[in-house]
Amino acid sequence: MVKPALIVHGGAGEIPQSEEADYLTGCQQAFEAGWHILECGGSALDAVEAAVRAMEDDPTFDAGVGSVLNSVGEIELDAMIMDGATLNLGAVAAVRGIANPITLARRIMEHTAHNVLVGEGARRFAEQIGLRLCSQAELTVPREVARYREHQQAVLEEHGGHDTVGAVAIDRAGHVASATSTGGIAFKMPGRVGDSPLVGAGAYADDLCGGASATGHGEMIMRVLLSKTATDAIARGMTAQEAAEHAVSILQDRVQGKAGVIVVDRQGEIGFAHNTPRMAVSWRTPGGEIRAVIRRQRVG
Ligand code: ASP
């Protein structure tokens, strides 16, 4: 029997000091939601879905409720879940009016012959299977309306956002799963799809080595397949922490991207690295203590 493990992230961006407590609480609660499942002998897939759903429901993060607004003031969501046992995956991109896109991604993986649905088709499938639909207003929080108004006045900063959420787990049976969910980057063009729903970029999972989930500047993350780069590094013999650091250094060296990545290997060791100012993560130490931290920049 394998030692189960889980790590979650709540994005890697500026994380204002005034919001630190919300990030820490949100990450820890998401961790606990996922960990409860693993502890009771549940699957890694159930654990990462539960952890990500908790953060989609938490308005602190840029996923589900609380997502950033695009350039026309609307919310379009991306999400992906991957099963390391089968390498099967489900993803949604640029979908509107769905409170829990990670669950929609999982239903696509398990109940369709496809891997990825976008926009209106994804929403229609959600409706067909009875997932909760919601209005744009239900997903929109005052913080993001204010940010949108500021963006309208100013030149768009390089890439706002970075409060994407993600989780990676391994269960007692040795199965690995990863999940990532996001509202994307603030003021993005309608129809823009980031790294999060792209396999190997926003997440990857393979029972033979481990799993990863990324956050940061999607246009750069996808160029180096950040999550696959991390899991490949494990396959080549690196520890989970070395693999996370290696993947971020490739991103930095090859495309000067800014991002963070969390990793779990098949021994249940966790790792994370980022080259953004901060990253919010929660995991359980080998001694059993649940940690939630906002880590300052640390690469290599
Ligand atoms: N990676 C996400 C995207 O580019 C943004 C984020 O991580 O906050 O859509």
Coordinates of C-alpha atoms and ligand atoms in Angstrom, one line a residue:
M1 CA 0.0 0.0 0.0
V2 CA 1.3 3.4 -0.9
K3 CA 1.5 6.4 1.5
P4 CA -1.2 8.8 0.2
A5 CA -0.2 12.4 -0.4
L6 CA -1.8 15.7 -1.5
I7 CA -0.7 19.2 -2.2
V8 CA -2.9 22.1 -3.3
H9 CA -2.1 25.5 -4.6
G10 CA -4.1 28.7 -4.7
G11 CA -2.1 30.5 -7.3
A12 CA 1.3 32.2 -7.6
G13 CA 1.0 35.9 -8.0
E14 CA 1.3 39.1 -5.9
I15 CA -1.1 37.9 -3.1
P16 CA -1.7 41.2 -1.3
Q17 CA -0.9 41.2 2.4
S18 CA -4.5 42.1 3.2
E19 CA -5.7 38.9 1.6
E20 CA -3.0 36.5 3.0
A21 CA -5.2 35.1 5.7
D22 CA -8.0 34.3 3.2
Y23 CA -5.5 32.5 1.0
L24 CA -4.1 30.5 3.8
T25 CA -7.6 29.5 5.1
G26 CA -8.8 28.7 1.6
C27 CA -5.8 26.5 0.8
Q28 CA -6.0 24.7 4.1
Q29 CA -9.7 24.0 3.8
A30 CA -9.2 22.7 0.3
F31 CA -6.4 20.5 1.5
E32 CA -8.6 19.2 4.3
A33 CA -11.5 18.4 1.9
G34 CA -9.2 16.4 -0.3
W35 CA -7.2 14.8 2.5
H36 CA -10.4 13.5 4.2
I37 CA -11.1 11.5 1.1
L38 CA -7.6 10.0 0.8
E39 CA -7.5 9.2 4.5
C40 CA -10.7 7.3 4.3
G41 CA -9.2 5.2 1.4
G42 CA -10.8 7.2 -1.4
S43 CA -9.3 7.8 -4.8
A44 CA -6.8 10.5 -5.8
L45 CA -9.3 11.6 -8.5
D46 CA -12.0 12.2 -5.9
A47 CA -9.5 14.0 -3.7
V48 CA -8.2 16.5 -6.3
E49 CA -11.7 17.2 -7.5
A50 CA -12.9 17.9 -3.9
A51 CA -9.9 20.1 -3.2
V52 CA -10.3 22.1 -6.4
R53 CA -14.1 22.4 -5.9
A54 CA -13.5 23.9 -2.4
M55 CA -11.4 26.6 -4.0
E56 CA -13.8 27.2 -6.9
D57 CA -16.5 27.9 -4.2
D58 CA -14.2 30.2 -2.3
P59 CA -14.3 33.8 -3.7
T60 CA -10.7 34.4 -2.7
F61 CA -9.4 32.6 -5.7
D62 CA -9.4 33.1 -9.5
A63 CA -11.5 30.0 -10.2
G64 CA -15.3 29.5 -10.1
V65 CA -16.8 32.2 -7.9
G66 CA -14.3 35.1 -7.7
S67 CA -12.8 34.6 -11.2
V68 CA -11.3 37.5 -13.1
L69 CA -13.3 39.3 -15.7
N70 CA -12.2 39.4 -19.4
S71 CA -11.9 42.5 -21.5
V72 CA -15.7 42.7 -22.0
G73 CA -16.4 42.2 -18.3
E74 CA -17.4 38.5 -18.5
I75 CA -16.1 35.4 -16.9
E76 CA -14.9 32.4 -19.0
L77 CA -13.5 29.4 -17.1
D78 CA -10.9 26.8 -17.9
A79 CA -10.3 23.5 -16.0
M80 CA -8.7 20.1 -16.4
I81 CA -8.5 16.9 -14.5
M82 CA -6.2 14.0 -15.3
D83 CA -6.2 10.3 -14.2
G84 CA -2.7 9.0 -13.9
A85 CA -3.8 5.4 -14.0
T86 CA -5.2 5.6 -17.5
L87 CA -3.7 8.9 -18.8
N88 CA -7.3 9.9 -19.5
L89 CA -8.3 13.5 -19.0
G90 CA -11.2 15.8 -19.2
A91 CA -11.0 19.6 -19.8
V92 CA -13.3 22.6 -20.4
A93 CA -12.2 25.9 -21.9
A94 CA -13.8 29.3 -22.1
V95 CA -17.0 28.0 -20.5
R96 CA -19.5 30.4 -19.0
G97 CA -22.0 30.1 -16.1
I98 CA -20.6 27.0 -14.5
A99 CA -19.9 27.1 -10.8
N100 CA -17.6 24.0 -10.7
P101 CA -15.8 23.6 -14.0
I102 CA -13.6 20.9 -12.5
T103 CA -16.6 18.6 -12.0
L104 CA -17.7 19.3 -15.6
A105 CA -14.2 18.4 -16.7
R106 CA -14.4 15.1 -14.8
R107 CA -17.8 14.3 -16.3
I108 CA -16.4 14.9 -19.8
M109 CA -13.5 12.5 -19.0
E110 CA -15.8 9.8 -17.6
H111 CA -19.0 10.2 -19.6
T112 CA -18.1 11.3 -23.1
A113 CA -15.9 9.9 -25.9
H114 CA -14.0 13.2 -25.8
N115 CA -11.4 14.9 -23.7
V116 CA -12.1 18.6 -24.2
L117 CA -15.2 20.7 -24.6
V118 CA -15.3 24.4 -25.1
G119 CA -17.7 27.3 -24.7
E120 CA -21.3 26.7 -25.5
G121 CA -21.0 23.0 -26.1
A122 CA -19.4 22.5 -22.7
R123 CA -22.2 24.4 -21.1
R124 CA -24.8 22.5 -23.0
F125 CA -23.3 19.2 -21.8
A126 CA -23.3 20.5 -18.2
E127 CA -27.0 21.3 -18.6
Q128 CA -27.8 17.8 -20.0
I129 CA -26.1 16.0 -17.1
G130 CA -27.8 18.3 -14.5
L131 CA -24.7 20.2 -13.3
R132 CA -25.5 23.4 -11.5
L133 CA -25.5 26.3 -14.0
C134 CA -25.3 29.9 -12.7
S135 CA -25.4 33.4 -13.9
Q136 CA -22.3 35.6 -14.5
A137 CA -23.5 37.7 -11.6
E138 CA -23.3 34.7 -9.2
L139 CA -19.6 34.2 -10.1
T140 CA -18.7 37.9 -10.0
V141 CA -17.2 39.4 -6.8
P142 CA -16.8 43.2 -6.1
R143 CA -13.0 42.8 -6.0
E144 CA -12.9 41.7 -9.6
V145 CA -15.4 44.4 -10.7
A146 CA -13.0 47.0 -9.2
R147 CA -10.0 45.4 -10.8
Y148 CA -11.8 45.5 -14.2
R149 CA -12.6 49.1 -13.8
E150 CA -9.0 49.9 -13.0
H151 CA -7.8 48.0 -16.0
Q152 CA -10.2 49.9 -18.2
Q153 CA -8.5 53.1 -17.1
A154 CA -4.9 51.9 -17.3
V155 CA -2.7 50.1 -19.7
L156 CA -3.1 46.4 -19.0
E157 CA -0.3 45.2 -16.7
E158 CA 1.7 42.3 -18.2
H159 CA -0.6 39.6 -17.0
G160 CA -3.0 40.0 -14.1
G161 CA -4.5 37.1 -12.2
H162 CA -2.4 34.1 -11.1
D163 CA -4.8 32.9 -8.4
T164 CA -5.6 29.8 -10.3
V165 CA -6.2 26.7 -8.1
G166 CA -4.8 23.2 -8.4
A167 CA -4.3 19.9 -6.6
V168 CA -2.2 16.8 -7.1
A169 CA -2.7 13.6 -5.1
I170 CA -1.6 10.0 -4.9
D171 CA -3.9 7.5 -3.2
R172 CA -3.3 4.2 -1.3
A173 CA -3.6 2.2 -4.5
G174 CA -0.7 4.2 -6.0
H175 CA -2.9 6.1 -8.4
V176 CA -2.0 9.7 -9.2
A177 CA -4.4 12.5 -10.2
S178 CA -4.1 16.2 -10.9
A179 CA -6.6 19.0 -11.3
T180 CA -6.4 22.7 -12.2
S181 CA -9.1 25.3 -12.5
T182 CA -9.0 29.0 -13.3
G183 CA -10.8 32.1 -14.5
G184 CA -7.6 32.8 -16.5
I185 CA -5.9 36.2 -16.6
A186 CA -7.6 39.5 -16.0
F187 CA -8.8 41.4 -19.1
K188 CA -8.1 38.5 -21.4
M189 CA -9.7 38.5 -24.9
P190 CA -13.0 36.7 -25.0
G191 CA -12.3 33.1 -26.2
R192 CA -8.7 33.2 -24.8
V193 CA -7.7 29.8 -23.5
G194 CA -4.8 29.5 -21.0
D195 CA -2.6 26.7 -20.0
S196 CA -4.9 25.3 -17.3
P197 CA -7.1 23.0 -19.6
L198 CA -4.1 22.0 -21.8
V199 CA -2.7 18.6 -21.0
G200 CA 0.9 18.8 -19.9
A201 CA 0.8 22.5 -19.5
G202 CA -1.7 23.3 -16.7
A203 CA -1.6 19.7 -15.3
Y204 CA -0.3 16.2 -15.9
A205 CA -0.6 12.9 -14.1
D206 CA 1.0 9.5 -14.7
D207 CA 1.1 6.7 -12.2
L208 CA 4.5 5.7 -13.5
C209 CA 6.1 8.9 -12.2
G210 CA 3.8 11.4 -10.5
G211 CA 1.6 14.5 -11.1
A212 CA 1.8 18.2 -11.4
S213 CA -0.4 21.3 -11.5
A214 CA 0.7 24.8 -12.7
T215 CA -0.3 28.4 -12.2
G216 CA 1.0 31.6 -13.7
H217 CA 1.3 33.2 -17.1
G218 CA -0.5 30.6 -19.3
E219 CA 1.0 31.8 -22.6
M220 CA 4.5 31.0 -21.3
I221 CA 3.5 27.8 -19.3
M222 CA 2.1 26.2 -22.4
R223 CA 5.3 26.8 -24.4
V224 CA 7.4 24.6 -22.1
L225 CA 4.6 22.2 -21.0
L226 CA 5.4 23.1 -17.4
S227 CA 3.5 20.2 -15.8
K228 CA 4.8 17.5 -18.2
T229 CA 8.3 19.0 -17.8
A230 CA 8.1 18.4 -14.1
T231 CA 6.8 14.9 -14.3
D232 CA 9.3 14.0 -16.9
A233 CA 12.0 15.2 -14.6
I234 CA 10.7 12.8 -11.9
A235 CA 10.8 10.0 -14.5
R236 CA 14.5 10.8 -15.1
G237 CA 15.2 10.4 -11.4
M238 CA 14.7 13.8 -9.8
T239 CA 12.9 14.2 -6.4
A240 CA 9.5 15.9 -6.5
Q241 CA 11.2 19.1 -5.2
E242 CA 14.0 19.0 -7.7
A243 CA 11.5 18.3 -10.5
A244 CA 9.4 21.4 -9.5
E245 CA 12.5 23.6 -9.4
H246 CA 13.8 22.2 -12.7
A247 CA 10.5 22.8 -14.5
V248 CA 10.4 26.4 -13.3
S249 CA 14.0 27.0 -14.3
I250 CA 13.3 25.7 -17.8
L251 CA 10.4 28.2 -18.0
Q252 CA 12.6 31.0 -16.8
D253 CA 15.5 30.1 -19.1
R254 CA 13.6 29.3 -22.3
V255 CA 10.8 31.8 -22.3
Q256 CA 11.3 34.1 -19.3
G257 CA 7.8 33.0 -18.0
K258 CA 6.5 33.6 -14.5
A259 CA 4.7 30.7 -12.9
G260 CA 4.6 28.1 -10.1
V261 CA 4.1 24.4 -10.0
I262 CA 3.2 21.7 -7.4
V263 CA 4.3 18.2 -7.7
V264 CA 3.7 14.8 -6.1
D265 CA 5.9 11.7 -7.0
R266 CA 4.9 8.1 -6.8
Q267 CA 6.5 7.7 -3.4
G268 CA 4.1 10.4 -2.1
E269 CA 6.9 13.1 -1.8
I270 CA 5.7 16.6 -2.6
G271 CA 7.5 19.6 -4.1
F272 CA 6.7 23.0 -5.3
A273 CA 8.6 25.9 -6.9
H274 CA 7.8 29.3 -8.4
N275 CA 9.5 32.4 -9.8
T276 CA 6.6 34.7 -9.1
P277 CA 6.7 36.9 -6.0
R278 CA 4.5 34.5 -3.9
M279 CA 2.8 31.2 -4.1
A280 CA 0.0 29.8 -1.8
V281 CA 0.2 26.1 -1.0
S282 CA -1.0 23.6 1.5
W283 CA 0.2 20.0 2.2
R284 CA 0.8 17.6 5.0
T285 CA 4.3 17.1 6.5
P286 CA 5.6 13.5 7.0
G287 CA 4.9 14.1 10.7
G288 CA 1.2 14.6 9.9
E289 CA 1.0 18.4 10.4
I290 CA -1.1 20.3 7.8
R291 CA 0.8 23.3 6.6
A292 CA -0.6 26.2 4.6
V293 CA 2.0 28.8 3.6
I294 CA 2.5 31.7 1.3
R295 CA 6.0 31.2 0.1
R296 CA 8.1 34.2 -1.1
Q297 CA 10.0 33.8 -4.4
R298 CA 12.3 30.8 -4.3
V299 CA 13.8 29.1 -7.4
G300 CA 16.6 26.6 -7.8
Ligands
ASP1 N1 -2.4 30.0 -15.6 C1 -3.6 30.8 -15.7 C2 -3.9 31.3 -17.1 O1 -2.9 31.7 -17.8 C3 -3.6 32.0 -14.8 C4 -3.2 31.7 -13.4 O2 -2.5 30.8 -13.1 O3 -3.6 32.5 -12.5 O4 -5.0 31.2 -17.5

